[in-house]
Tab-separated table of N, CA and C in Angstrom:
chain	number	residue	atom	x	y	z
A	1	MET	N	108.349	84.810	100.269
A	1	MET	CA	109.460	85.491	100.895
A	1	MET	C	109.884	84.693	102.118
A	2	ALA	N	111.045	84.151	102.105
A	2	ALA	CA	111.538	83.315	103.195
A	2	ALA	C	111.772	84.142	104.443
A	3	GLY	N	111.371	83.599	105.583
A	3	GLY	CA	111.625	84.246	106.863
A	3	GLY	C	110.705	85.415	107.164
A	4	ALA	N	109.675	85.629	106.349
A	4	ALA	CA	108.765	86.742	106.599
A	4	ALA	C	107.973	86.477	107.868
A	5	ARG	N	107.845	87.504	108.665
A	5	ARG	CA	107.083	87.379	109.906
A	5	ARG	C	105.686	87.941	109.694
A	6	SER	N	104.758	87.442	110.494
A	6	SER	CA	103.417	87.996	110.423
A	6	SER	C	103.413	89.354	111.121
A	7	LYS	N	102.441	90.161	110.778
A	7	LYS	CA	102.376	91.489	111.385
A	7	LYS	C	101.860	91.381	112.817
A	8	PRO	N	102.229	92.343	113.665
A	8	PRO	CA	101.764	92.325	115.058
A	8	PRO	C	100.238	92.432	115.125
A	9	THR	N	99.664	91.678	116.045
A	9	THR	CA	98.226	91.727	116.289
A	9	THR	C	98.003	92.324	117.665
A	10	LEU	N	97.104	93.292	117.740
A	10	LEU	CA	96.818	93.891	119.037
A	10	LEU	C	95.331	94.105	119.197
A	11	PHE	N	94.903	93.998	120.438
A	11	PHE	CA	93.505	94.222	120.776
A	11	PHE	C	93.376	95.663	121.237
A	12	VAL	N	92.392	96.374	120.705
A	12	VAL	CA	92.223	97.791	120.989
A	12	VAL	C	90.978	97.980	121.849
A	13	ASP	N	91.160	98.585	123.029
A	13	ASP	CA	90.067	98.835	123.965
A	13	ASP	C	89.280	100.079	123.544
A	14	ALA	N	88.108	100.238	124.142
A	14	ALA	CA	87.189	101.314	123.778
A	14	ALA	C	87.795	102.704	123.937
A	15	ASP	N	88.542	102.928	125.021
A	15	ASP	CA	89.069	104.275	125.246
A	15	ASP	C	90.074	104.688	124.176
A	16	VAL	N	90.787	103.733	123.623
A	16	VAL	CA	91.755	104.021	122.558
A	16	VAL	C	91.015	104.368	121.264
A	17	ILE	N	89.973	103.618	120.945
A	17	ILE	CA	89.189	103.907	119.739
A	17	ILE	C	88.490	105.251	119.889
A	18	PHE	N	87.931	105.511	121.074
A	18	PHE	CA	87.276	106.798	121.331
A	18	PHE	C	88.269	107.935	121.110
A	19	ALA	N	89.459	107.808	121.700
A	19	ALA	CA	90.479	108.853	121.561
A	19	ALA	C	90.910	109.010	120.106
A	20	GLY	N	91.029	107.912	119.391
A	20	GLY	CA	91.412	107.987	117.981
A	20	GLY	C	90.364	108.675	117.130
A	21	ALA	N	89.087	108.392	117.407
A	21	ALA	CA	87.999	109.003	116.640
A	21	ALA	C	87.789	110.465	117.021
A	22	ALA	N	88.017	110.792	118.289
A	22	ALA	CA	87.759	112.145	118.785
A	22	ALA	C	88.974	113.056	118.693
A	23	ALA	N	90.098	112.512	118.259
A	23	ALA	CA	91.357	113.270	118.256
A	23	ALA	C	91.246	114.541	117.418
A	24	PRO	N	91.732	115.665	117.973
A	24	PRO	CA	91.722	116.911	117.203
A	24	PRO	C	92.785	116.931	116.102
A	25	SER	N	93.763	116.038	116.193
A	25	SER	CA	94.797	115.963	115.151
A	25	SER	C	95.041	114.502	114.808
A	26	GLU	N	95.790	114.281	113.765
A	26	GLU	CA	96.104	112.917	113.346
A	26	GLU	C	97.394	112.413	113.970
A	27	HIS	N	97.938	113.141	114.938
A	27	HIS	CA	99.236	112.790	115.499
A	27	HIS	C	99.163	112.153	116.882
A	28	GLY	N	97.968	112.041	117.461
A	28	GLY	CA	97.831	111.382	118.750
A	28	GLY	C	98.112	109.895	118.614
A	29	ALA	N	98.631	109.294	119.666
A	29	ALA	CA	99.032	107.886	119.622
A	29	ALA	C	97.877	106.964	119.234
A	30	SER	N	96.690	107.207	119.770
A	30	SER	CA	95.546	106.347	119.448
A	30	SER	C	95.222	106.407	117.962
A	31	HIS	N	95.211	107.608	117.420
A	31	HIS	CA	94.908	107.772	115.996
A	31	HIS	C	95.999	107.129	115.133
A	32	VAL	N	97.244	107.288	115.531
A	32	VAL	CA	98.363	106.700	114.781
A	32	VAL	C	98.253	105.173	114.766
A	33	VAL	N	97.934	104.575	115.915
A	33	VAL	CA	97.772	103.113	115.973
A	33	VAL	C	96.674	102.665	115.007
A	34	LEU	N	95.552	103.369	115.012
A	34	LEU	CA	94.453	102.998	114.122
A	34	LEU	C	94.834	103.207	112.653
A	35	GLN	N	95.618	104.234	112.367
A	35	GLN	CA	96.113	104.432	110.997
A	35	GLN	C	97.035	103.287	110.587
A	36	MET	N	97.851	102.818	111.521
A	36	MET	CA	98.729	101.677	111.232
A	36	MET	C	97.897	100.443	110.895
A	37	GLY	N	96.762	100.296	111.566
A	37	GLY	CA	95.849	99.208	111.236
A	37	GLY	C	95.234	99.394	109.860
A	38	GLU	N	94.876	100.631	109.546
A	38	GLU	CA	94.259	100.922	108.248
A	38	GLU	C	95.197	100.593	107.087
A	39	ILE	N	96.481	100.891	107.240
A	39	ILE	CA	97.421	100.613	106.148
A	39	ILE	C	98.051	99.223	106.283
A	40	THR	N	97.512	98.425	107.161
A	40	THR	CA	97.832	97.000	107.374
A	40	THR	C	99.255	96.731	107.862
A	41	LEU	N	99.856	97.693	108.537
A	41	LEU	CA	101.138	97.429	109.198
A	41	LEU	C	100.944	96.528	110.402
A	42	ILE	N	99.791	96.677	111.047
A	42	ILE	CA	99.430	95.869	112.207
A	42	ILE	C	98.000	95.394	112.018
A	43	ASP	N	97.621	94.377	112.763
A	43	ASP	CA	96.255	93.864	112.747
A	43	ASP	C	95.580	94.334	114.027
A	44	CYS	N	94.658	95.283	113.907
A	44	CYS	CA	93.933	95.814	115.067
A	44	CYS	C	92.626	95.050	115.231
A	45	VAL	N	92.466	94.456	116.391
A	45	VAL	CA	91.303	93.635	116.706
A	45	VAL	C	90.537	94.303	117.835
A	46	THR	N	89.230	94.211	117.804
A	46	THR	CA	88.394	94.648	118.915
A	46	THR	C	87.145	93.779	118.926
A	47	SER	N	86.321	93.956	119.950
A	47	SER	CA	85.131	93.112	120.083
A	47	SER	C	83.856	93.916	119.865
A	48	GLU	N	82.772	93.196	119.676
A	48	GLU	CA	81.464	93.831	119.506
A	48	GLU	C	81.136	94.715	120.708
A	49	GLN	N	81.451	94.241	121.918
A	49	GLN	CA	81.201	95.010	123.138
A	49	GLN	C	81.898	96.363	123.075
A	50	VAL	N	83.133	96.371	122.623
A	50	VAL	CA	83.922	97.599	122.549
A	50	VAL	C	83.311	98.563	121.538
A	51	VAL	N	82.954	98.066	120.366
A	51	VAL	CA	82.369	98.925	119.332
A	51	VAL	C	81.073	99.551	119.835
A	52	THR	N	80.240	98.759	120.494
A	52	THR	CA	78.982	99.264	121.046
A	52	THR	C	79.240	100.350	122.085
A	53	GLU	N	80.225	100.124	122.955
A	53	GLU	CA	80.556	101.098	123.997
A	53	GLU	C	81.041	102.419	123.397
A	54	VAL	N	81.927	102.345	122.421
A	54	VAL	CA	82.445	103.570	121.803
A	54	VAL	C	81.327	104.317	121.084
A	55	GLU	N	80.510	103.593	120.354
A	55	GLU	CA	79.414	104.237	119.628
A	55	GLU	C	78.461	104.946	120.586
A	56	ARG	N	78.138	104.306	121.705
A	56	ARG	CA	77.259	104.911	122.704
A	56	ARG	C	77.898	106.162	123.303
A	57	ASN	N	79.175	106.058	123.710
A	57	ASN	CA	79.852	107.194	124.340
A	57	ASN	C	80.031	108.366	123.379
A	58	LEU	N	80.416	108.090	122.152
A	58	LEU	CA	80.542	109.173	121.172
A	58	LEU	C	79.183	109.808	120.890
A	59	GLY	N	78.149	108.982	120.777
A	59	GLY	CA	76.803	109.500	120.534
A	59	GLY	C	76.349	110.447	121.628
A	60	GLU	N	76.730	110.153	122.874
A	60	GLU	CA	76.355	111.003	124.008
A	60	GLU	C	77.230	112.243	124.123
A	61	LYS	N	78.533	112.098	123.864
A	61	LYS	CA	79.481	113.181	124.147
A	61	LYS	C	79.917	113.973	122.916
A	62	LEU	N	80.132	113.290	121.810
A	62	LEU	CA	80.647	113.942	120.595
A	62	LEU	C	79.968	113.352	119.354
A	63	PRO	N	78.660	113.574	119.207
A	63	PRO	CA	77.948	112.935	118.094
A	63	PRO	C	78.490	113.312	116.711
A	64	ASP	N	79.121	114.472	116.590
A	64	ASP	CA	79.674	114.867	115.290
A	64	ASP	C	80.881	114.014	114.889
A	65	LYS	N	81.435	113.246	115.837
A	65	LYS	CA	82.584	112.377	115.549
A	65	LYS	C	82.168	110.961	115.138
A	66	LEU	N	80.872	110.678	115.150
A	66	LEU	CA	80.411	109.331	114.781
A	66	LEU	C	80.806	108.934	113.352
A	67	PRO	N	80.722	109.831	112.361
A	67	PRO	CA	81.169	109.426	111.017
A	67	PRO	C	82.649	109.018	110.985
A	68	GLU	N	83.505	109.761	111.690
A	68	GLU	CA	84.935	109.412	111.764
A	68	GLU	C	85.107	108.040	112.421
A	69	PHE	N	84.340	107.799	113.486
A	69	PHE	CA	84.381	106.513	114.180
A	69	PHE	C	84.009	105.371	113.237
A	70	HIS	N	82.903	105.523	112.514
A	70	HIS	CA	82.468	104.460	111.605
A	70	HIS	C	83.508	104.207	110.511
A	71	LEU	N	84.134	105.256	110.041
A	71	LEU	CA	85.199	105.112	109.046
A	71	LEU	C	86.383	104.334	109.626
A	72	LEU	N	86.792	104.688	110.858
A	72	LEU	CA	87.897	103.981	111.518
A	72	LEU	C	87.570	102.506	111.721
A	73	VAL	N	86.355	102.231	112.156
A	73	VAL	CA	85.946	100.839	112.377
A	73	VAL	C	86.036	100.054	111.069
A	74	ASN	N	85.490	100.617	110.003
A	74	ASN	CA	85.466	99.910	108.718
A	74	ASN	C	86.846	99.726	108.112
A	75	ARG	N	87.726	100.677	108.308
A	75	ARG	CA	89.031	100.628	107.650
A	75	ARG	C	90.148	100.032	108.503
A	76	SER	N	90.018	100.121	109.824
A	76	SER	CA	91.163	99.830	110.692
A	76	SER	C	91.015	98.615	111.583
A	77	LEU	N	89.797	98.164	111.826
A	77	LEU	CA	89.569	97.172	112.874
A	77	LEU	C	88.962	95.880	112.345
A	78	ARG	N	89.380	94.795	112.946
A	78	ARG	CA	88.732	93.496	112.745
A	78	ARG	C	87.904	93.252	114.004
A	79	ILE	N	86.598	93.136	113.838
A	79	ILE	CA	85.695	92.994	114.983
A	79	ILE	C	85.390	91.517	115.201
A	80	VAL	N	85.589	91.081	116.455
A	80	VAL	CA	85.343	89.686	116.818
A	80	VAL	C	84.170	89.613	117.787
A	81	THR	N	83.602	88.432	117.905
A	81	THR	CA	82.478	88.244	118.815
A	81	THR	C	82.941	88.346	120.267
A	82	ASP	N	82.008	88.702	121.121
A	82	ASP	CA	82.286	88.746	122.556
A	82	ASP	C	82.387	87.319	123.085
A	83	PRO	N	83.223	87.106	124.104
A	83	PRO	CA	83.288	85.766	124.696
A	83	PRO	C	81.977	85.424	125.410
A	84	HIS	N	81.684	84.141	125.483
A	84	HIS	CA	80.515	83.681	126.236
A	84	HIS	C	80.793	83.839	127.724
A	85	SER	N	79.752	84.050	128.497
A	85	SER	CA	79.926	84.272	129.939
A	85	SER	C	80.613	83.095	130.625
A	86	ASP	N	80.374	81.864	130.153
A	86	ASP	CA	81.034	80.717	130.788
A	86	ASP	C	82.530	80.652	130.468
A	87	ASP	N	82.986	81.397	129.463
A	87	ASP	CA	84.419	81.458	129.154
A	87	ASP	C	85.173	82.402	130.094
A	88	LEU	N	84.442	83.230	130.832
A	88	LEU	CA	85.071	84.242	131.682
A	88	LEU	C	85.553	83.686	133.018
A	89	ASP	N	84.913	82.622	133.502
A	89	ASP	CA	85.174	82.134	134.860
A	89	ASP	C	86.640	81.831	135.147
A	90	ARG	N	87.319	81.186	134.234
A	90	ARG	CA	88.712	80.804	134.519
A	90	ARG	C	89.674	81.989	134.515
A	91	PHE	N	89.199	83.157	134.089
A	91	PHE	CA	90.038	84.362	134.073
A	91	PHE	C	89.632	85.360	135.158
A	92	LYS	N	88.692	84.956	135.995
A	92	LYS	CA	88.193	85.832	137.057
A	92	LYS	C	89.351	86.378	137.887
A	93	GLY	N	89.305	87.679	138.183
A	93	GLY	CA	90.341	88.321	138.976
A	93	GLY	C	91.484	88.892	138.152
A	94	GLN	N	91.503	88.618	136.846
A	94	GLN	CA	92.582	89.123	136.001
A	94	GLN	C	92.248	90.470	135.355
A	95	ALA	N	91.027	90.950	135.609
A	95	ALA	CA	90.610	92.263	135.110
A	95	ALA	C	89.394	92.701	135.908
A	96	ASN	N	89.128	93.998	135.900
A	96	ASN	CA	87.888	94.478	136.495
A	96	ASN	C	86.735	93.732	135.826
A	97	PRO	N	85.664	93.442	136.569
A	97	PRO	CA	84.580	92.630	136.003
A	97	PRO	C	84.053	93.122	134.652
A	98	LYS	N	83.876	94.432	134.477
A	98	LYS	CA	83.336	94.907	133.194
A	98	LYS	C	84.366	94.824	132.063
A	99	ASP	N	85.645	94.736	132.425
A	99	ASP	CA	86.707	94.646	131.424
A	99	ASP	C	87.153	93.211	131.149
A	100	LEU	N	86.686	92.266	131.946
A	100	LEU	CA	87.105	90.876	131.777
A	100	LEU	C	86.791	90.328	130.380
A	101	PRO	N	85.601	90.615	129.805
A	101	PRO	CA	85.352	90.112	128.448
A	101	PRO	C	86.355	90.641	127.416
A	102	ILE	N	86.887	91.812	127.649
A	102	ILE	CA	87.873	92.395	126.733
A	102	ILE	C	89.174	91.604	126.810
A	103	LEU	N	89.639	91.335	128.026
A	103	LEU	CA	90.860	90.547	128.198
A	103	LEU	C	90.692	89.149	127.605
A	104	VAL	N	89.559	88.519	127.874
A	104	VAL	CA	89.325	87.159	127.383
A	104	VAL	C	89.263	87.141	125.853
A	105	ALA	N	88.624	88.131	125.255
A	105	ALA	CA	88.578	88.205	123.786
A	105	ALA	C	89.980	88.387	123.214
A	106	ALA	N	90.783	89.234	123.849
A	106	ALA	CA	92.160	89.459	123.379
A	106	ALA	C	92.977	88.175	123.464
A	107	LEU	N	92.844	87.452	124.564
A	107	LEU	CA	93.571	86.191	124.727
A	107	LEU	C	93.083	85.145	123.729
A	108	ARG	N	91.773	85.055	123.560
A	108	ARG	CA	91.194	84.083	122.622
A	108	ARG	C	91.697	84.323	121.196
A	109	GLU	N	91.878	85.599	120.835
A	109	GLU	CA	92.332	85.948	119.482
A	109	GLU	C	93.847	85.880	119.332
A	110	GLY	N	94.553	85.535	120.411
A	110	GLY	CA	96.004	85.398	120.345
A	110	GLY	C	96.747	86.717	120.226
A	111	CYS	N	96.172	87.778	120.757
A	111	CYS	CA	96.795	89.103	120.683
A	111	CYS	C	97.891	89.227	121.742
A	112	PRO	N	99.127	89.490	121.340
A	112	PRO	CA	100.190	89.672	122.329
A	112	PRO	C	100.146	91.039	123.012
A	113	TYR	N	99.314	91.956	122.481
A	113	TYR	CA	99.186	93.296	123.061
A	113	TYR	C	97.719	93.647	123.229
A	114	LEU	N	97.410	94.292	124.355
A	114	LEU	CA	96.098	94.879	124.585
A	114	LEU	C	96.353	96.355	124.844
A	115	LEU	N	95.814	97.229	124.000
A	115	LEU	CA	96.033	98.663	124.162
A	115	LEU	C	94.845	99.300	124.855
A	116	THR	N	95.135	100.031	125.932
A	116	THR	CA	94.121	100.706	126.727
A	116	THR	C	94.786	101.827	127.507
A	117	PHE	N	93.995	102.817	127.888
A	117	PHE	CA	94.501	103.833	128.813
A	117	PHE	C	94.278	103.389	130.258
A	118	ASN	N	93.447	102.372	130.440
A	118	ASN	CA	93.108	101.863	131.773
A	118	ASN	C	93.929	100.623	132.105
A	119	VAL	N	95.248	100.752	132.061
A	119	VAL	CA	96.104	99.579	132.269
A	119	VAL	C	95.892	98.953	133.641
A	120	ARG	N	95.514	99.740	134.626
A	120	ARG	CA	95.315	99.196	135.980
A	120	ARG	C	94.076	98.313	136.082
A	121	HIS	N	93.207	98.380	135.086
A	121	HIS	CA	92.005	97.541	135.097
A	121	HIS	C	92.307	96.099	134.706
A	122	PHE	N	93.512	95.852	134.182
A	122	PHE	CA	93.873	94.535	133.672
A	122	PHE	C	95.084	94.000	134.423
A	123	LYS	N	94.975	92.744	134.887
A	123	LYS	CA	96.067	92.088	135.612
A	123	LYS	C	96.220	90.651	135.116
A	124	PRO	N	96.593	90.481	133.847
A	124	PRO	CA	96.711	89.108	133.340
A	124	PRO	C	97.813	88.346	134.069
A	125	THR	N	97.533	87.090	134.370
A	125	THR	CA	98.515	86.271	135.085
A	125	THR	C	99.498	85.606	134.129
A	126	SER	N	99.238	85.699	132.850
A	126	SER	CA	100.114	85.094	131.844
A	126	SER	C	100.935	86.180	131.165
A	127	ASP	N	102.134	85.809	130.742
A	127	ASP	CA	102.956	86.780	130.022
A	127	ASP	C	102.754	86.680	128.508
A	128	VAL	N	101.696	86.008	128.068
A	128	VAL	CA	101.413	85.923	126.636
A	128	VAL	C	100.783	87.206	126.104
A	129	ILE	N	100.395	88.111	127.009
A	129	ILE	CA	99.797	89.375	126.594
A	129	ILE	C	100.359	90.510	127.444
A	130	ARG	N	100.666	91.614	126.788
A	130	ARG	CA	101.140	92.822	127.474
A	130	ARG	C	100.065	93.887	127.359
A	131	VAL	N	99.736	94.512	128.479
A	131	VAL	CA	98.753	95.588	128.497
A	131	VAL	C	99.523	96.903	128.468
A	132	LEU	N	99.313	97.683	127.412
A	132	LEU	CA	100.065	98.917	127.198
A	132	LEU	C	99.147	100.068	126.820
A	133	ARG	N	99.604	101.285	127.104
A	133	ARG	CA	98.959	102.477	126.563
A	133	ARG	C	99.407	102.617	125.103
A	134	PRO	N	98.624	103.301	124.279
A	134	PRO	CA	99.005	103.449	122.867
A	134	PRO	C	100.400	104.047	122.677
A	135	GLY	N	100.749	105.050	123.453
A	135	GLY	CA	102.071	105.661	123.336
A	135	GLY	C	103.188	104.692	123.670
A	136	GLU	N	102.963	103.828	124.660
A	136	GLU	CA	103.966	102.820	125.017
A	136	GLU	C	104.146	101.818	123.874
A	137	PHE	N	103.046	101.445	123.242
A	137	PHE	CA	103.133	100.532	122.103
A	137	PHE	C	103.935	101.169	120.969
A	138	LEU	N	103.680	102.443	120.685
A	138	LEU	CA	104.418	103.123	119.616
A	138	LEU	C	105.902	103.225	119.943
A	139	LEU	N	106.239	103.426	121.217
A	139	LEU	CA	107.655	103.436	121.604
A	139	LEU	C	108.293	102.065	121.373
A	140	THR	N	107.543	101.003	121.637
A	140	THR	CA	108.027	99.646	121.375
A	140	THR	C	108.291	99.458	119.882
A	141	ILE	N	107.365	99.907	119.054
A	141	ILE	CA	107.526	99.814	117.597
A	141	ILE	C	108.739	100.627	117.146
A	142	ARG	N	108.868	101.838	117.677
A	142	ARG	CA	110.012	102.686	117.316
A	142	ARG	C	111.325	101.999	117.672
A	143	SER	N	111.372	101.390	118.851
A	143	SER	CA	112.577	100.691	119.285
A	143	SER	C	112.910	99.535	118.338
A	144	LEU	N	111.892	98.781	117.950
A	144	LEU	CA	112.104	97.676	117.011
A	144	LEU	C	112.574	98.185	115.650
A	145	LEU	N	112.008	99.276	115.191
A	145	LEU	CA	112.412	99.840	113.899
A	145	LEU	C	113.857	100.322	113.920
A	146	SER	N	114.306	100.795	115.072
A	146	SER	CA	115.675	101.310	115.157
A	146	SER	C	116.718	100.198	115.033
A	147	THR	N	116.289	98.946	115.165
A	147	THR	CA	117.233	97.831	115.045
A	147	THR	C	117.361	97.321	113.609
A	148	LEU	N	116.585	97.870	112.708
A	148	LEU	CA	116.635	97.414	111.302
A	148	LEU	C	117.874	97.930	110.598
């Protein structure tokens, strides 16, 4: 197919996956984003660190949601390795220290979007990545669809 574009790739932070797995309905923005990944409209990427964090938090707070989480991970997400600690130095100051590996993994994977509810934790100096809340990302998609 001539002129076909690749699908959008986005990095999904732990709070978005947690919200998607714990959602009481299927209409929350986090859950919708993960569903879009499941049906391959978008490529949802996350890191091993993020998966471990969500699994730990769900296990402590909402253990009955762990099966939903594992299903979402298997169907919706591409999991990448965490960046090495020596890869973080050149990005120092662009995110809170505990969130820096997330930003670096997103940049390494070429993700133009990083979805999180903690947008203030990330301050990338490059415009190659936009840090958005899930609802903001869906509004961007809606706007693009309206131009078709």
